PDB file of N, CA and C in Angstrom:
ATOM      1  N   UNK A   7       0.782  -1.253  -0.042  1.00  0.00           N
ATOM      2  CA  UNK A   7       0.020  -0.016   0.004  1.00  0.00           C
ATOM      3  C   UNK A   7       0.795   0.926  -0.086  1.00  0.00           C
ATOM      4  N   UNK A   8       0.783   2.069  -0.962  1.00  0.00           N
ATOM      5  CA  UNK A   8       1.513   3.305  -1.089  1.00  0.00           C
ATOM      6  C   UNK A   8       0.975   4.474  -1.130  1.00  0.00           C
ATOM      7  N   UNK A   9       1.335   5.460  -0.188  1.00  0.00           N
ATOM      8  CA  UNK A   9       0.107   6.766  -0.031  1.00  0.00           C
ATOM      9  C   UNK A   9       0.993   7.681  -0.793  1.00  0.00           C
ATOM     10  N   UNK A  10       0.265   8.726  -1.413  1.00  0.00           N
ATOM     11  CA  UNK A  10       0.757   9.879  -2.242  1.00  0.00           C
ATOM     12  C   UNK A  10       1.051  10.780  -1.091  1.00  0.00           C
ATOM     13  N   UNK A  11       1.658  11.913  -1.660  1.00  0.00           N
ATOM     14  CA  UNK A  11       2.204  12.995  -0.653  1.00  0.00           C
ATOM     15  C   UNK A  11       0.980  13.749   0.341  1.00  0.00           C
ATOM     16  N   UNK A  12      -0.252  13.616  -0.295  1.00  0.00           N
ATOM     17  CA  UNK A  12      -1.563  14.421   0.608  1.00  0.00           C
ATOM     18  C   UNK A  12      -1.753  13.496   1.511  1.00  0.00           C
ATOM     19  N   UNK A  13      -2.005  11.928   1.171  1.00  0.00           N
ATOM     20  CA  UNK A  13      -2.482  11.177   2.185  1.00  0.00           C
ATOM     21  C   UNK A  13      -1.194  10.907   3.265  1.00  0.00           C
ATOM     22  N   UNK A  14       0.055  10.898   2.796  1.00  0.00           N
ATOM     23  CA  UNK A  14       1.012  10.969   3.758  1.00  0.00           C
ATOM     24  C   UNK A  14       1.147  12.009   4.534  1.00  0.00           C
ATOM     25  N   UNK A  15       0.678  13.274   4.641  1.00  0.00           N
ATOM     26  CA  UNK A  15       0.581  14.451   5.151  1.00  0.00           C
ATOM     27  C   UNK A  15      -0.771  14.129   6.142  1.00  0.00           C
ATOM     28  N   UNK A  16      -1.954  13.996   5.554  1.00  0.00           N
ATOM     29  CA  UNK A  16      -2.893  13.574   6.494  1.00  0.00           C
ATOM     30  C   UNK A  16      -2.685  12.600   7.337  1.00  0.00           C
ATOM     31  N   UNK A  17      -2.096  11.570   7.245  1.00  0.00           N
ATOM     32  CA  UNK A  17      -1.621  10.018   8.097  1.00  0.00           C
ATOM     33  C   UNK A  17      -0.956  10.796   9.127  1.00  0.00           C
ATOM     34  N   UNK A  18       0.431  11.423   8.745  1.00  0.00           N
ATOM     35  CA  UNK A  18       1.260  12.259  10.001  1.00  0.00           C
ATOM     36  C   UNK A  18       0.304  13.420  10.745  1.00  0.00           C
ATOM     37  N   UNK A  19      -0.527  14.093  10.317  1.00  0.00           N
ATOM     38  CA  UNK A  19      -1.336  14.968  11.102  1.00  0.00           C
ATOM     39  C   UNK A  19      -2.198  14.096  11.949  1.00  0.00           C
ATOM     40  N   UNK A  20      -2.709  13.010  11.628  1.00  0.00           N
ATOM     41  CA  UNK A  20      -4.013  12.523  12.354  1.00  0.00           C
ATOM     42  C   UNK A  20      -3.115  11.690  13.455  1.00  0.00           C
ATOM     43  N   UNK A  21      -1.651  11.109  13.011  1.00  0.00           N
ATOM     44  CA  UNK A  21      -1.094  10.341  14.297  1.00  0.00           C
ATOM     45  C   UNK A  21      -0.489  11.211  15.439  1.00  0.00           C
ATOM     46  N   UNK A  22      -0.094  12.258  14.538  1.00  0.00           N
ATOM     47  CA  UNK A  22       0.178  13.508  15.683  1.00  0.00           C
ATOM     48  C   UNK A  22      -0.900  14.106  16.765  1.00  0.00           C
ATOM     49  N   UNK A  23      -1.976  14.002  16.245  1.00  0.00           N
ATOM     50  CA  UNK A  23      -3.082  14.402  16.886  1.00  0.00           C
ATOM     51  C   UNK A  23      -3.538  13.715  17.705  1.00  0.00           C
ATOM     52  N   UNK A  24      -3.383  12.341  17.311  1.00  0.00           N
ATOM     53  CA  UNK A  24      -4.070  11.371  18.348  1.00  0.00           C
ATOM     54  C   UNK A  24      -2.967  10.986  19.363  1.00  0.00           C
ATOM     55  N   UNK A  25      -1.531  11.392  19.357  1.00  0.00           N
ATOM     56  CA  UNK A  25      -0.482  11.205  20.280  1.00  0.00           C
ATOM     57  C   UNK A  25      -0.823  12.533  21.071  1.00  0.00           C
ATOM     58  N   UNK A  26      -1.051  13.496  20.837  1.00  0.00           N
ATOM     59  CA  UNK A  26      -1.328  14.455  21.900  1.00  0.00           C
ATOM     60  C   UNK A  26      -2.533  14.268  22.558  1.00  0.00           C
ATOM     61  N   UNK A  27      -3.413  13.669  22.001  1.00  0.00           N
ATOM     62  CA  UNK A  27      -5.014  13.622  22.664  1.00  0.00           C
ATOM     63  C   UNK A  27      -4.625  12.001  24.063  1.00  0.00           C
ATOM     64  N   UNK A  28      -3.515  11.570  23.721  1.00  0.00           N
ATOM     65  CA  UNK A  28      -3.082  10.436  24.769  1.00  0.00           C
ATOM     66  C   UNK A  28      -2.770  10.698  26.160  1.00  0.00           C
ATOM     67  N   UNK A  29      -2.170  11.925  26.193  1.00  0.00           N
ATOM     68  CA  UNK A  29      -1.193  12.771  27.065  1.00  0.00           C
ATOM     69  C   UNK A  29      -0.383  11.404  27.522  1.00  0.00           C
ATOM     70  N   UNK A  30       0.234  10.568  26.507  1.00  0.00           N
ATOM     71  CA  UNK A  30       1.642   9.886  26.671  1.00  0.00           C
ATOM     72  C   UNK A  30       2.838  10.705  26.449  1.00  0.00           C
ATOM     73  N   UNK A  31       3.777  10.612  27.195  1.00  0.00           N
ATOM     74  CA  UNK A  31       5.122  11.254  26.026  1.00  0.00           C
ATOM     75  C   UNK A  31       5.409  10.167  24.847  1.00  0.00           C
ATOM     76  N   UNK A  32       6.526  10.752  23.860  1.00  0.00           N
ATOM     77  CA  UNK A  32       6.752   9.837  22.965  1.00  0.00           C
ATOM     78  C   UNK A  32       7.794   8.426  23.638  1.00  0.00           C
ATOM     79  N   UNK A  33       8.353   8.844  24.613  1.00  0.00           N
ATOM     80  CA  UNK A  33       9.163   7.777  25.313  1.00  0.00           C
ATOM     81  C   UNK A  33       7.877   6.579  25.744  1.00  0.00           C
ATOM     82  N   UNK A  34       7.001   6.712  26.185  1.00  0.00           N
ATOM     83  CA  UNK A  34       5.929   6.110  26.826  1.00  0.00           C
ATOM     84  C   UNK A  34       5.366   5.128  25.943  1.00  0.00           C
ATOM     85  N   UNK A  35       5.059   5.787  24.683  1.00  0.00           N
ATOM     86  CA  UNK A  35       4.787   5.289  23.291  1.00  0.00           C
ATOM     87  C   UNK A  35       5.596   3.988  22.959  1.00  0.00           C
ATOM     88  N   UNK A  36       6.875   4.799  22.626  1.00  0.00           N
ATOM     89  CA  UNK A  36       8.012   3.766  22.271  1.00  0.00           C
ATOM     90  C   UNK A  36       8.171   3.028  23.112  1.00  0.00           C
ATOM     91  N   UNK A  37       8.397   3.142  24.285  1.00  0.00           N
ATOM     92  CA  UNK A  37       8.167   1.601  25.443  1.00  0.00           C
ATOM     93  C   UNK A  37       6.919   0.682  25.252  1.00  0.00           C
ATOM     94  N   UNK A  38       5.735   1.380  24.821  1.00  0.00           N
ATOM     95  CA  UNK A  38       4.863   0.283  24.873  1.00  0.00           C
ATOM     96  C   UNK A  38       4.774  -0.460  23.402  1.00  0.00           C
ATOM     97  N   UNK A  39       5.195   0.221  22.572  1.00  0.00           N
ATOM     98  CA  UNK A  39       5.752  -0.514  21.426  1.00  0.00           C
ATOM     99  C   UNK A  39       6.796  -1.217  21.304  1.00  0.00           C
ATOM    100  N   UNK A  40       7.740  -1.020  22.437  1.00  0.00           N
ATOM    101  CA  UNK A  40       8.968  -1.913  21.937  1.00  0.00           C
ATOM    102  C   UNK A  40       9.713  -1.171  20.914  1.00  0.00           C
ATOM    103  N   UNK A  41       9.628   0.236  20.505  1.00  0.00           N
ATOM    104  CA  UNK A  41      10.223   0.746  19.439  1.00  0.00           C
ATOM    105  C   UNK A  41      11.492   1.670  20.138  1.00  0.00           C
ATOM    106  N   UNK A  42      12.417   1.636  19.350  1.00  0.00           N
ATOM    107  CA  UNK A  42      13.482   2.609  19.616  1.00  0.00           C
ATOM    108  C   UNK A  42      13.070   4.129  19.278  1.00  0.00           C
ATOM    109  N   UNK A  43      13.706   5.213  19.384  1.00  0.00           N
ATOM    110  CA  UNK A  43      13.044   6.602  19.210  1.00  0.00           C
ATOM    111  C   UNK A  43      13.282   6.649  17.683  1.00  0.00           C
ATOM    112  N   UNK A  44      14.349   6.014  16.832  1.00  0.00           N
ATOM    113  CA  UNK A  44      14.231   6.218  15.405  1.00  0.00           C
ATOM    114  C   UNK A  44      12.972   5.366  14.744  1.00  0.00           C
ATOM    115  N   UNK A  45      12.676   4.163  15.427  1.00  0.00           N
ATOM    116  CA  UNK A  45      11.402   3.233  14.876  1.00  0.00           C
ATOM    117  C   UNK A  45      10.102   3.910  15.109  1.00  0.00           C
ATOM    118  N   UNK A  46      10.000   4.773  16.314  1.00  0.00           N
ATOM    119  CA  UNK A  46       9.022   5.500  16.536  1.00  0.00           C
ATOM    120  C   UNK A  46       8.584   6.723  15.508  1.00  0.00           C
ATOM    121  N   UNK A  47       9.837   7.479  15.149  1.00  0.00           N
ATOM    122  CA  UNK A  47      10.259   8.600  14.277  1.00  0.00           C
ATOM    123  C   UNK A  47       9.643   8.072  13.011  1.00  0.00           C
ATOM    124  N   UNK A  48      10.076   7.060  12.760  1.00  0.00           N
ATOM    125  CA  UNK A  48       9.628   6.401  11.236  1.00  0.00           C
ATOM    126  C   UNK A  48       8.410   6.324  11.086  1.00  0.00           C
ATOM    127  N   UNK A  49       7.727   5.396  11.931  1.00  0.00           N
ATOM    128  CA  UNK A  49       6.147   5.488  11.977  1.00  0.00           C
ATOM    129  C   UNK A  49       5.597   6.614  12.002  1.00  0.00           C
ATOM    130  N   UNK A  50       5.952   7.723  13.109  1.00  0.00           N
ATOM    131  CA  UNK A  50       5.069   8.830  13.286  1.00  0.00           C
ATOM    132  C   UNK A  50       4.896   9.536  11.896  1.00  0.00           C
ATOM    133  N   UNK A  51       6.129   9.551  11.409  1.00  0.00           N
ATOM    134  CA  UNK A  51       6.296  10.230  10.151  1.00  0.00           C
ATOM    135  C   UNK A  51       5.912   9.581   8.949  1.00  0.00           C
ATOM    136  N   UNK A  52       5.364   8.368   8.995  1.00  0.00           N
ATOM    137  CA  UNK A  52       5.082   7.485   8.051  1.00  0.00           C
ATOM    138  C   UNK A  52       5.726   7.509   6.891  1.00  0.00           C
ATOM    139  N   UNK A  53       7.266   7.346   7.062  1.00  0.00           N
ATOM    140  CA  UNK A  53       8.244   7.515   5.944  1.00  0.00           C
ATOM    141  C   UNK A  53       8.317   6.336   5.234  1.00  0.00           C
ATOM    142  N   UNK A  54       8.792   6.693   3.956  1.00  0.00           N
ATOM    143  CA  UNK A  54       8.834   5.124   2.806  1.00  0.00           C
ATOM    144  C   UNK A  54       9.614   4.463   3.532  1.00  0.00           C
ATOM    145  N   UNK A  55      10.857   4.920   4.119  1.00  0.00           N
ATOM    146  CA  UNK A  55      11.997   3.821   4.691  1.00  0.00           C
ATOM    147  C   UNK A  55      11.390   3.068   5.812  1.00  0.00           C
ATOM    148  N   UNK A  56      10.315   3.290   6.518  1.00  0.00           N
ATOM    149  CA  UNK A  56       9.786   2.634   7.724  1.00  0.00           C
ATOM    150  C   UNK A  56       9.118   1.601   6.900  1.00  0.00           C
ATOM    151  N   UNK A  57       8.638   0.947   8.555  1.00  0.00           N
ATOM    152  CA  UNK A  57       7.879  -0.453   7.867  1.00  0.00           C
ATOM    153  C   UNK A  57       6.154  -0.118   8.255  1.00  0.00           C
ATOM    154  N   UNK A  58       5.741  -0.156   7.161  1.00  0.00           N
ATOM    155  CA  UNK A  58       4.124   0.257   7.050  1.00  0.00           C
ATOM    156  C   UNK A  58       3.398  -0.394   8.167  1.00  0.00           C
ATOM    157  N   UNK A  59       3.772  -1.742   8.484  1.00  0.00           N
ATOM    158  CA  UNK A  59       2.981  -2.329   9.814  1.00  0.00           C
ATOM    159  C   UNK A  59       3.361  -1.569  10.951  1.00  0.00           C
ATOM    160  N   UNK A  60       4.334  -0.790  11.106  1.00  0.00           N
ATOM    161  CA  UNK A  60       4.571  -0.299  12.215  1.00  0.00           C
ATOM    162  C   UNK A  60       3.875   0.922  12.359  1.00  0.00           C
ATOM    163  N   UNK A  61       3.473   1.584  11.102  1.00  0.00           N
ATOM    164  CA  UNK A  61       2.553   2.799  11.053  1.00  0.00           C
ATOM    165  C   UNK A  61       1.247   2.126  11.671  1.00  0.00           C
ATOM    166  N   UNK A  62       0.468   1.131  11.185  1.00  0.00           N
ATOM    167  CA  UNK A  62      -0.660   0.486  11.569  1.00  0.00           C
ATOM    168  C   UNK A  62      -0.518   0.249  13.092  1.00  0.00           C
ATOM    169  N   UNK A  63       0.499  -0.267  13.521  1.00  0.00           N
ATOM    170  CA  UNK A  63       0.586  -0.669  15.113  1.00  0.00           C
ATOM    171  C   UNK A  63       0.397   0.728  15.966  1.00  0.00           C
ATOM    172  N   UNK A  64       1.205   1.507  15.272  1.00  0.00           N
ATOM    173  CA  UNK A  64       1.039   2.816  16.401  1.00  0.00           C
ATOM    174  C   UNK A  64      -0.257   3.511  16.089  1.00  0.00           C
ATOM    175  N   UNK A  65      -0.791   3.471  14.881  1.00  0.00           N
ATOM    176  CA  UNK A  65      -2.206   3.954  14.664  1.00  0.00           C
ATOM    177  C   UNK A  65      -3.076   3.319  15.889  1.00  0.00           C
ATOM    178  N   UNK A  66      -3.418   1.889  16.030  1.00  0.00           N
ATOM    179  CA  UNK A  66      -3.811   1.298  16.494  1.00  0.00           C
ATOM    180  C   UNK A  66      -3.520   1.600  18.348  1.00  0.00           C
ATOM    181  N   UNK A  67      -2.232   1.584  18.468  1.00  0.00           N
ATOM    182  CA  UNK A  67      -1.731   1.913  19.839  1.00  0.00           C
ATOM    183  C   UNK A  67      -2.552   3.333  20.485  1.00  0.00           C
ATOM    184  N   UNK A  68      -2.168   3.985  19.606  1.00  0.00           N
ATOM    185  CA  UNK A  68      -2.606   5.436  19.762  1.00  0.00           C
ATOM    186  C   UNK A  68      -4.143   5.357  20.000  1.00  0.00           C
ATOM    187  N   UNK A  69      -5.180   4.859  19.045  1.00  0.00           N
ATOM    188  CA  UNK A  69      -6.261   4.917  18.968  1.00  0.00           C
ATOM    189  C   UNK A  69      -6.837   4.396  20.448  1.00  0.00           C
ATOM    190  N   UNK A  70      -6.119   3.132  20.852  1.00  0.00           N
ATOM    191  CA  UNK A  70      -6.680   2.763  22.067  1.00  0.00           C
ATOM    192  C   UNK A  70      -6.055   3.480  23.367  1.00  0.00           C
ATOM    193  N   UNK A  71      -4.997   3.920  23.292  1.00  0.00           N
ATOM    194  CA  UNK A  71      -4.728   5.036  24.449  1.00  0.00           C
ATOM    195  C   UNK A  71      -5.349   6.129  24.630  1.00  0.00           C
ATOM    196  N   UNK A  72      -5.887   6.657  23.507  1.00  0.00           N
ATOM    197  CA  UNK A  72      -6.742   8.007  23.579  1.00  0.00           C
ATOM    198  C   UNK A  72      -8.051   7.592  24.199  1.00  0.00           C
ATOM    199  N   UNK A  73      -8.969   6.416  24.024  1.00  0.00           N
ATOM    200  CA  UNK A  73     -10.056   5.536  24.430  1.00  0.00           C
ATOM    201  C   UNK A  73      -9.785   5.375  25.557  1.00  0.00           C
ATOM    202  N   UNK A  74      -8.760   4.739  26.255  1.00  0.00           N
ATOM    203  CA  UNK A  74      -8.704   4.385  27.251  1.00  0.00           C
ATOM    204  C   UNK A  74      -8.314   5.536  28.280  1.00  0.00           C
ATOM    205  N   UNK A  75      -7.980   6.671  27.786  1.00  0.00           N
ATOM    206  CA  UNK A  75      -7.908   7.701  28.835  1.00  0.00           C
ATOM    207  C   UNK A  75      -9.201   8.756  28.644  1.00  0.00           C
ATOM    208  N   UNK A  76     -10.250   7.874  28.247  1.00  0.00           N
ATOM    209  CA  UNK A  76     -11.553   8.905  28.059  1.00  0.00           C
ATOM    210  C   UNK A  76     -11.863   9.781  27.059  1.00  0.00           C
ATOM    211  N   UNK A  77     -10.951   9.647  25.920  1.00  0.00           N
ATOM    212  CA  UNK A  77     -11.395  10.586  25.116  1.00  0.00           C
ATOM    213  C   UNK A  77     -11.805   9.996  23.899  1.00  0.00           C
ATOM    214  N   UNK A  78     -11.763  10.649  22.769  1.00  0.00           N
ATOM    215  CA  UNK A  78     -12.092  10.284  21.434  1.00  0.00           C
ATOM    216  C   UNK A  78     -11.110  10.708  20.550  1.00  0.00           C
ATOM    217  N   UNK A  79     -10.662   9.628  19.662  1.00  0.00           N
ATOM    218  CA  UNK A  79      -9.481   9.481  18.683  1.00  0.00           C
ATOM    219  C   UNK A  79      -9.811  10.654  17.742  1.00  0.00           C
ATOM    220  N   UNK A  80      -8.898  11.281  17.004  1.00  0.00           N
ATOM    221  CA  UNK A  80      -9.064  12.120  15.929  1.00  0.00           C
ATOM    222  C   UNK A  80      -9.255  10.747  14.504  1.00  0.00           C
ATOM    223  N   UNK A  81     -10.528  10.944  13.849  1.00  0.00           N
ATOM    224  CA  UNK A  81     -10.668   9.792  13.346  1.00  0.00           C
ATOM    225  C   UNK A  81      -9.419   9.759  11.851  1.00  0.00           C
ATOM    226  N   UNK A  82      -9.106   8.594  11.517  1.00  0.00           N
ATOM    227  CA  UNK A  82      -7.964   8.300  10.328  1.00  0.00           C
ATOM    228  C   UNK A  82      -8.792   8.365   9.084  1.00  0.00           C
ATOM    229  N   UNK A  83      -8.391   9.194   8.149  1.00  0.00           N
ATOM    230  CA  UNK A  83      -9.013   9.203   6.981  1.00  0.00           C
ATOM    231  C   UNK A  83      -8.358   8.613   5.686  1.00  0.00           C
ATOM    232  N   UNK A  84      -7.050   7.981   6.025  1.00  0.00           N
ATOM    233  CA  UNK A  84      -6.484   7.143   5.132  1.00  0.00           C
ATOM    234  C   UNK A  84      -6.059   5.660   5.871  1.00  0.00           C
ATOM    235  N   UNK A  85      -5.647   5.649   7.054  1.00  0.00           N
ATOM    236  CA  UNK A  85      -5.984   4.271   7.777  1.00  0.00           C
ATOM    237  C   UNK A  85      -7.063   3.882   8.279  1.00  0.00           C
ATOM    238  N   UNK A  86      -8.059   3.253   7.226  1.00  0.00           N
ATOM    239  CA  UNK A  86      -9.532   2.949   7.506  1.00  0.00           C
ATOM    240  C   UNK A  86      -9.515   1.534   7.623  1.00  0.00           C
ATOM    241  N   UNK A  87     -10.577   1.035   7.845  1.00  0.00           N
ATOM    242  CA  UNK A  87     -10.829  -0.145   8.027  1.00  0.00           C
ATOM    243  C   UNK A  87     -10.672  -0.653   6.508  1.00  0.00           C
ATOM    244  N   UNK A  88     -11.533  -0.023   5.700  1.00  0.00           N
ATOM    245  CA  UNK A  88     -11.304  -0.586   4.333  1.00  0.00           C
ATOM    246  C   UNK A  88      -9.491  -0.774   3.993  1.00  0.00           C
ATOM    247  N   UNK A  89      -9.029   0.283   4.073  1.00  0.00           N
ATOM    248  CA  UNK A  89      -7.396   0.374   4.031  1.00  0.00           C
ATOM    249  C   UNK A  89      -6.653  -0.775   4.526  1.00  0.00           C
ATOM    250  N   UNK A  90      -7.418  -0.885   5.693  1.00  0.00           N
ATOM    251  CA  UNK A  90      -6.517  -2.193   6.623  1.00  0.00           C
ATOM    252  C   UNK A  90      -6.508  -3.333   6.009  1.00  0.00           C
ATOM    253  N   UNK A  91      -7.849  -3.787   5.092  1.00  0.00           N
ATOM    254  CA  UNK A  91      -7.991  -4.901   4.855  1.00  0.00           C
ATOM    255  C   UNK A  91      -7.162  -5.122   3.343  1.00  0.00           C
ATOM    256  N   UNK A  92      -6.983  -3.960   2.756  1.00  0.00           N
ATOM    257  CA  UNK A  92      -5.974  -3.839   1.565  1.00  0.00           C
ATOM    258  C   UNK A  92      -4.412  -4.020   2.215  1.00  0.00           C
ATOM    259  N   UNK A  93      -4.023  -3.355   3.413  1.00  0.00           N
ATOM    260  CA  UNK A  93      -2.872  -3.486   3.887  1.00  0.00           C
ATOM    261  C   UNK A  93      -2.420  -5.147   4.362  1.00  0.00           C
ATOM    262  N   UNK A  94      -3.215  -5.645   4.673  1.00  0.00           N
ATOM    263  CA  UNK A  94      -3.227  -6.968   5.365  1.00  0.00           C
ATOM    264  C   UNK A  94      -2.993  -8.213   4.314  1.00  0.00           C
ATOM    265  N   UNK A  95      -3.065  -7.942   3.069  1.00  0.00           N
ATOM    266  CA  UNK A  95      -2.644  -8.450   1.803  1.00  0.00           C
ATOM    267  C   UNK A  95      -1.179  -8.552   1.877  1.00  0.00           C
ATOM    268  N   UNK A  96      -0.561  -7.513   2.000  1.00  0.00           N
ATOM    269  CA  UNK A  96       0.956  -7.395   2.355  1.00  0.00           C
ATOM    270  C   UNK A  96       1.705  -7.596   3.367  1.00  0.00           C
ATOM    271  N   UNK A  97       1.125  -7.497   4.419  1.00  0.00           N
ATOM    272  CA  UNK A  97       1.904  -7.835   5.488  1.00  0.00           C
ATOM    273  C   UNK A  97       0.830  -8.527   6.709  1.00  0.00           C
ATOM    274  N   UNK A  98       1.206  -9.282   7.661  1.00  0.00           N
ATOM    275  CA  UNK A  98       0.832  -9.593   8.634  1.00  0.00           C
ATOM    276  C   UNK A  98       0.042  -8.704   9.876  1.00  0.00           C
ATOM    277  N   UNK A  99      -0.971  -8.606  10.286  1.00  0.00           N
ATOM    278  CA  UNK A  99      -1.136  -7.362  11.305  1.00  0.00           C
ATOM    279  C   UNK A  99      -0.681  -8.082  12.900  1.00  0.00           C
ATOM    280  N   UNK A 100      -0.373  -7.171  13.551  1.00  0.00           N
ATOM    281  CA  UNK A 100      -0.115  -7.287  14.881  1.00  0.00           C
ATOM    282  C   UNK A 100      -0.721  -6.539  15.725  1.00  0.00           C
ATOM    283  N   UNK A 101      -1.130  -7.106  16.859  1.00  0.00           N
ATOM    284  CA  UNK A 101      -2.187  -6.757  17.789  1.00  0.00           C
ATOM    285  C   UNK A 101      -1.327  -5.651  18.708  1.00  0.00           C
ATOM    286  N   UNK A 102      -2.083  -4.284  18.784  1.00  0.00           N
ATOM    287  CA  UNK A 102      -1.567  -3.144  19.247  1.00  0.00           C
ATOM    288  C   UNK A 102      -1.421  -3.597  20.959  1.00  0.00           C
ATOM    289  N   UNK A 103      -0.136  -2.839  21.477  1.00  0.00           N
ATOM    290  CA  UNK A 103      -0.494  -2.921  22.844  1.00  0.00           C
ATOM    291  C   UNK A 103      -1.273  -1.809  23.707  1.00  0.00           C
ATOM    292  N   UNK A 104      -1.673  -2.006  24.773  1.00  0.00           N
ATOM    293  CA  UNK A 104      -2.402  -0.888  25.210  1.00  0.00           C
ATOM    294  C   UNK A 104      -1.441  -0.540  26.649  1.00  0.00           C
ATOM    295  N   UNK A 105      -1.596   0.724  26.673  1.00  0.00           N
ATOM    296  CA  UNK A 105      -0.825   1.442  27.845  1.00  0.00           C
ATOM    297  C   UNK A 105      -1.723   1.151  29.275  1.00  0.00           C
ATOM    298  N   UNK A 106      -0.795   0.908  30.156  1.00  0.00           N
ATOM    299  CA  UNK A 106      -1.525   0.832  31.429  1.00  0.00           C
ATOM    300  C   UNK A 106      -1.403   2.257  32.204  1.00  0.00           C
ATOM    301  N   UNK A 107      -2.621   3.008  32.175  1.00  0.00           N
ATOM    302  CA  UNK A 107      -2.867   4.172  32.601  1.00  0.00           C
ATOM    303  C   UNK A 107      -2.755   4.069  34.108  1.00  0.00           C
ATOM    304  N   UNK A 108      -2.570   3.287  35.005  1.00  0.00           N
ATOM    305  CA  UNK A 108      -3.137   3.242  36.263  1.00  0.00           C
ATOM    306  C   UNK A 108      -1.599   3.119  37.243  1.00  0.00           C
ATOM    307  N   UNK A 109      -0.421   2.887  36.513  1.00  0.00           N
ATOM    308  CA  UNK A 109       0.810   3.320  37.161  1.00  0.00           C
ATOM    309  C   UNK A 109       1.018   4.803  36.789  1.00  0.00           C
TER     310      UNK A 109
END
C-alpha cells in the first residue's frame, strides 16, 4: 500500500493529533510498542523507509490509548478499516499493546 504526498500528510497529522490526545510522552509510546526512538519517528512520520506495519501498529496503539484515557480519537482518513483489509494482503497485522494508565 503506497500513499501519495497528500495521504502521507494527512496520516502524519492524524497520528500526531492522536498522540497529543493520549497525554503520553513519546518515550512512553515507544516503550509500549518496544520501539526505539528512530523506529517511532519513522512510524509517526510514515516514512517510505519505515515499516508500514509499524505505522498501523502505532495507529492502533494511539487509538486505544486515547479511548482508554477517556477521549475520542481523531478519525483516520487514510488508515481506515477498508484500507486495513488491503494492507493485510501485504503484511501480517500485529495486535497493538495497550498503555497501563493505572501506574
